[in-house]
Amino acid sequence: MSRPLTFQGMASAVAAGGPLLIVEDDVDIREALQTYLELQGYEVRVAGDGREALAHLAALPPPSLILLDMGLPVLDGHRVLTARGTDPALARVPVVILSAETADMSPRDRAVYAASQGVAAFLPKPVDPKRLLETLRRLLPGLAAPQADAPV
């Protein structure tokens, strides 16, 4: 029997230079995002479901930012956010939701959800690479030195 994943009492603080964590169940999207962001100079970890995401959150160093799909197998994105919120250090890790599911939410509903779950931004799928980079640079200034010749 496996023990439940928990973050209570995790001694580490959020690393300023930790990797990005991409949590996406679609292999093609996950690999495309990983390759693109690595070309931009970011260190990247990936997870294909919610349980794998929680394992990455428990590892050191913790991620600097989480790119989170909401429609995940095993544990959905909402449950990942809820588990993340149980540790004060991890609750400070910015989350960008990449999901087609949130496109139908009203701006007010997104704002309420963002405030209650600690979500920094919502980006619809398919994600615009330029908008993704702008969001990352806004949330993590100075983390990566993007390549001048990397495709946008």
PDB file of C-alpha atoms in Angstrom:
ATOM      1  CA  MET A   1       0.000   0.000   0.000  1.00  0.00           C
ATOM      2  CA  SER A   2       1.483   3.348  -1.008  1.00  0.00           C
ATOM      3  CA  ARG A   3       1.424   6.264   1.365  1.00  0.00           C
ATOM      4  CA  PRO A   4      -0.501   9.362   0.283  1.00  0.00           C
ATOM      5  CA  LEU A   5       1.507  12.163  -1.244  1.00  0.00           C
ATOM      6  CA  THR A   6       1.688  15.134   1.091  1.00  0.00           C
ATOM      7  CA  PHE A   7       3.785  18.265   1.292  1.00  0.00           C
ATOM      8  CA  GLN A   8       3.167  19.234   4.921  1.00  0.00           C
ATOM      9  CA  GLY A   9       6.412  20.119   6.631  1.00  0.00           C
ATOM     10  CA  MET A  10       8.473  20.232   3.443  1.00  0.00           C
ATOM     11  CA  ALA A  11      11.612  22.072   4.551  1.00  0.00           C
ATOM     12  CA  SER A  12      12.672  23.545   1.234  1.00  0.00           C
ATOM     13  CA  ALA A  13      11.765  26.951  -0.042  1.00  0.00           C
ATOM     14  CA  VAL A  14      10.843  27.547  -3.636  1.00  0.00           C
ATOM     15  CA  ALA A  15      14.048  27.690  -5.640  1.00  0.00           C
ATOM     16  CA  ALA A  16      14.370  30.870  -7.633  1.00  0.00           C
ATOM     17  CA  GLY A  17      16.041  28.981 -10.441  1.00  0.00           C
ATOM     18  CA  GLY A  18      14.152  25.678 -10.317  1.00  0.00           C
ATOM     19  CA  PRO A  19      12.844  24.025 -13.456  1.00  0.00           C
ATOM     20  CA  LEU A  20       9.506  24.614 -15.105  1.00  0.00           C
ATOM     21  CA  LEU A  21       7.077  21.741 -14.625  1.00  0.00           C
ATOM     22  CA  ILE A  22       4.841  20.922 -17.587  1.00  0.00           C
ATOM     23  CA  VAL A  23       1.848  18.807 -16.553  1.00  0.00           C
ATOM     24  CA  GLU A  24       0.148  17.628 -19.755  1.00  0.00           C
ATOM     25  CA  ASP A  25      -1.314  14.236 -20.665  1.00  0.00           C
ATOM     26  CA  ASP A  26      -1.153  14.711 -24.442  1.00  0.00           C
ATOM     27  CA  VAL A  27       2.306  13.419 -25.402  1.00  0.00           C
ATOM     28  CA  ASP A  28       2.569  15.538 -28.561  1.00  0.00           C
ATOM     29  CA  ILE A  29       1.681  18.774 -26.755  1.00  0.00           C
ATOM     30  CA  ARG A  30       3.924  17.923 -23.794  1.00  0.00           C
ATOM     31  CA  GLU A  31       6.937  17.158 -26.000  1.00  0.00           C
ATOM     32  CA  ALA A  32       6.371  20.232 -28.179  1.00  0.00           C
ATOM     33  CA  LEU A  33       6.181  22.510 -25.126  1.00  0.00           C
ATOM     34  CA  GLN A  34       9.239  20.883 -23.570  1.00  0.00           C
ATOM     35  CA  THR A  35      11.333  21.217 -26.717  1.00  0.00           C
ATOM     36  CA  TYR A  36      10.220  24.788 -27.343  1.00  0.00           C
ATOM     37  CA  LEU A  37      10.890  25.933 -23.778  1.00  0.00           C
ATOM     38  CA  GLU A  38      14.262  24.193 -23.629  1.00  0.00           C
ATOM     39  CA  LEU A  39      15.215  26.005 -26.853  1.00  0.00           C
ATOM     40  CA  GLN A  40      14.293  29.218 -25.051  1.00  0.00           C
ATOM     41  CA  GLY A  41      16.786  28.428 -22.280  1.00  0.00           C
ATOM     42  CA  TYR A  42      14.475  26.988 -19.624  1.00  0.00           C
ATOM     43  CA  GLU A  43      15.141  23.814 -17.647  1.00  0.00           C
ATOM     44  CA  VAL A  44      12.023  21.647 -17.917  1.00  0.00           C
ATOM     45  CA  ARG A  45      10.507  18.660 -16.123  1.00  0.00           C
ATOM     46  CA  VAL A  46       7.403  16.923 -17.420  1.00  0.00           C
ATOM     47  CA  ALA A  47       4.514  14.942 -15.969  1.00  0.00           C
ATOM     48  CA  GLY A  48       1.811  13.071 -17.868  1.00  0.00           C
ATOM     49  CA  ASP A  49      -0.772  12.888 -15.077  1.00  0.00           C
ATOM     50  CA  GLY A  50      -1.657  14.450 -11.753  1.00  0.00           C
ATOM     51  CA  ARG A  51       0.022  11.842  -9.548  1.00  0.00           C
ATOM     52  CA  GLU A  52       3.293  12.211 -11.466  1.00  0.00           C
ATOM     53  CA  ALA A  53       2.985  16.000 -11.048  1.00  0.00           C
ATOM     54  CA  LEU A  54       2.684  15.608  -7.271  1.00  0.00           C
ATOM     55  CA  ALA A  55       5.826  13.453  -7.245  1.00  0.00           C
ATOM     56  CA  HIS A  56       7.694  16.256  -9.051  1.00  0.00           C
ATOM     57  CA  LEU A  57       6.375  18.797  -6.542  1.00  0.00           C
ATOM     58  CA  ALA A  58       7.770  16.689  -3.699  1.00  0.00           C
ATOM     59  CA  ALA A  59      11.215  16.497  -5.373  1.00  0.00           C
ATOM     60  CA  LEU A  60      14.048  18.962  -4.922  1.00  0.00           C
ATOM     61  CA  PRO A  61      14.475  21.517  -6.197  1.00  0.00           C
ATOM     62  CA  PRO A  62      10.810  22.444  -6.483  1.00  0.00           C
ATOM     63  CA  PRO A  63       9.664  23.960  -9.760  1.00  0.00           C
ATOM     64  CA  SER A  64       9.797  27.698 -10.339  1.00  0.00           C
ATOM     65  CA  LEU A  65       6.529  27.566 -12.262  1.00  0.00           C
ATOM     66  CA  ILE A  66       3.916  24.970 -13.220  1.00  0.00           C
ATOM     67  CA  LEU A  67       2.233  24.810 -16.628  1.00  0.00           C
ATOM     68  CA  LEU A  68      -0.892  22.815 -15.807  1.00  0.00           C
ATOM     69  CA  ASP A  69      -3.485  21.156 -17.998  1.00  0.00           C
ATOM     70  CA  MET A  70      -6.755  20.699 -16.111  1.00  0.00           C
ATOM     71  CA  GLY A  71      -8.047  17.553 -17.861  1.00  0.00           C
ATOM     72  CA  LEU A  72      -5.530  15.030 -16.560  1.00  0.00           C
ATOM     73  CA  PRO A  73      -5.796  11.305 -15.881  1.00  0.00           C
ATOM     74  CA  VAL A  74      -5.329   9.835 -12.389  1.00  0.00           C
ATOM     75  CA  LEU A  75      -5.666  13.221 -10.626  1.00  0.00           C
ATOM     76  CA  ASP A  76      -7.119  16.199 -12.483  1.00  0.00           C
ATOM     77  CA  GLY A  77      -5.600  19.662 -12.457  1.00  0.00           C
ATOM     78  CA  HIS A  78      -7.902  20.912  -9.712  1.00  0.00           C
ATOM     79  CA  ARG A  79      -6.724  18.150  -7.361  1.00  0.00           C
ATOM     80  CA  VAL A  80      -3.099  18.976  -8.191  1.00  0.00           C
ATOM     81  CA  LEU A  81      -3.778  22.613  -7.246  1.00  0.00           C
ATOM     82  CA  THR A  82      -5.482  21.545  -4.026  1.00  0.00           C
ATOM     83  CA  ALA A  83      -2.560  19.295  -3.036  1.00  0.00           C
ATOM     84  CA  ARG A  84      -0.049  22.032  -3.933  1.00  0.00           C
ATOM     85  CA  GLY A  85      -1.893  24.425  -1.647  1.00  0.00           C
ATOM     86  CA  THR A  86      -1.210  22.262   1.425  1.00  0.00           C
ATOM     87  CA  ASP A  87       2.433  23.387   1.570  1.00  0.00           C
ATOM     88  CA  PRO A  88       3.056  27.135   2.006  1.00  0.00           C
ATOM     89  CA  ALA A  89       6.303  27.061  -0.010  1.00  0.00           C
ATOM     90  CA  LEU A  90       4.704  25.225  -2.932  1.00  0.00           C
ATOM     91  CA  ALA A  91       1.611  27.423  -2.766  1.00  0.00           C
ATOM     92  CA  ARG A  92       3.892  30.318  -3.802  1.00  0.00           C
ATOM     93  CA  VAL A  93       4.941  28.521  -7.012  1.00  0.00           C
ATOM     94  CA  PRO A  94       3.142  30.309  -9.859  1.00  0.00           C
ATOM     95  CA  VAL A  95       0.730  28.198 -11.890  1.00  0.00           C
ATOM     96  CA  VAL A  96      -0.245  28.881 -15.491  1.00  0.00           C
ATOM     97  CA  ILE A  97      -3.253  26.881 -16.571  1.00  0.00           C
ATOM     98  CA  LEU A  98      -2.993  25.677 -20.181  1.00  0.00           C
ATOM     99  CA  SER A  99      -6.387  24.253 -20.930  1.00  0.00           C
ATOM    100  CA  ALA A 100      -9.179  24.406 -23.460  1.00  0.00           C
ATOM    101  CA  GLU A 101     -11.567  23.694 -20.563  1.00  0.00           C
ATOM    102  CA  THR A 102     -11.129  27.157 -19.061  1.00  0.00           C
ATOM    103  CA  ALA A 103     -11.824  29.033 -22.318  1.00  0.00           C
ATOM    104  CA  ASP A 104     -15.575  29.022 -21.589  1.00  0.00           C
ATOM    105  CA  MET A 105     -15.158  30.502 -18.105  1.00  0.00           C
ATOM    106  CA  SER A 106     -16.177  34.120 -17.662  1.00  0.00           C
ATOM    107  CA  PRO A 107     -13.434  36.567 -16.697  1.00  0.00           C
ATOM    108  CA  ARG A 108     -15.056  36.845 -13.256  1.00  0.00           C
ATOM    109  CA  ASP A 109     -15.089  33.060 -12.762  1.00  0.00           C
ATOM    110  CA  ARG A 110     -11.433  32.855 -13.826  1.00  0.00           C
ATOM    111  CA  ALA A 111     -10.532  35.636 -11.383  1.00  0.00           C
ATOM    112  CA  VAL A 112     -12.358  33.916  -8.515  1.00  0.00           C
ATOM    113  CA  TYR A 113     -10.762  30.562  -9.336  1.00  0.00           C
ATOM    114  CA  ALA A 114      -7.331  32.144  -9.703  1.00  0.00           C
ATOM    115  CA  ALA A 115      -7.628  33.863  -6.324  1.00  0.00           C
ATOM    116  CA  SER A 116      -8.838  30.729  -4.548  1.00  0.00           C
ATOM    117  CA  GLN A 117      -6.293  28.362  -6.113  1.00  0.00           C
ATOM    118  CA  GLY A 118      -3.245  30.592  -6.541  1.00  0.00           C
ATOM    119  CA  VAL A 119      -3.333  30.629 -10.333  1.00  0.00           C
ATOM    120  CA  ALA A 120      -1.165  33.305 -11.950  1.00  0.00           C
ATOM    121  CA  ALA A 121      -2.503  33.074 -15.525  1.00  0.00           C
ATOM    122  CA  PHE A 122      -4.768  31.192 -17.910  1.00  0.00           C
ATOM    123  CA  LEU A 123      -3.680  30.426 -21.467  1.00  0.00           C
ATOM    124  CA  PRO A 124      -6.030  28.679 -23.880  1.00  0.00           C
ATOM    125  CA  LYS A 125      -5.043  25.706 -26.007  1.00  0.00           C
ATOM    126  CA  PRO A 126      -3.672  25.692 -28.548  1.00  0.00           C
ATOM    127  CA  VAL A 127      -1.228  27.980 -26.803  1.00  0.00           C
ATOM    128  CA  ASP A 128       0.304  30.906 -28.667  1.00  0.00           C
ATOM    129  CA  PRO A 129       4.090  30.498 -28.221  1.00  0.00           C
ATOM    130  CA  LYS A 130       4.690  34.252 -28.109  1.00  0.00           C
ATOM    131  CA  ARG A 131       2.033  34.732 -25.433  1.00  0.00           C
ATOM    132  CA  LEU A 132       3.458  31.801 -23.447  1.00  0.00           C
ATOM    133  CA  LEU A 133       6.932  33.356 -23.454  1.00  0.00           C
ATOM    134  CA  GLU A 134       5.544  36.763 -22.480  1.00  0.00           C
ATOM    135  CA  THR A 135       3.725  35.136 -19.558  1.00  0.00           C
ATOM    136  CA  LEU A 136       6.831  33.247 -18.413  1.00  0.00           C
ATOM    137  CA  ARG A 137       9.010  36.333 -18.646  1.00  0.00           C
ATOM    138  CA  ARG A 138       6.463  38.330 -16.638  1.00  0.00           C
ATOM    139  CA  LEU A 139       6.160  35.688 -13.913  1.00  0.00           C
ATOM    140  CA  LEU A 140       9.832  34.638 -13.839  1.00  0.00           C
ATOM    141  CA  PRO A 141      11.938  37.637 -14.799  1.00  0.00           C
ATOM    142  CA  GLY A 142      15.579  36.713 -15.176  1.00  0.00           C
ATOM    143  CA  LEU A 143      15.080  32.941 -14.858  1.00  0.00           C
ATOM    144  CA  ALA A 144      16.120  32.120 -18.418  1.00  0.00           C
ATOM    145  CA  ALA A 145      18.236  33.905 -20.931  1.00  0.00           C
ATOM    146  CA  PRO A 146      16.160  33.132 -24.015  1.00  0.00           C
ATOM    147  CA  GLN A 147      18.086  32.480 -27.174  1.00  0.00           C
ATOM    148  CA  ALA A 148      17.893  35.365 -29.617  1.00  0.00           C
ATOM    149  CA  ASP A 149      17.695  32.999 -32.564  1.00  0.00           C
ATOM    150  CA  ALA A 150      15.226  30.494 -31.069  1.00  0.00           C
ATOM    151  CA  PRO A 151      11.975  30.339 -33.034  1.00  0.00           C
ATOM    152  CA  VAL A 152       8.919  31.986 -31.522  1.00  0.00           C
TER     153      VAL A 152
END
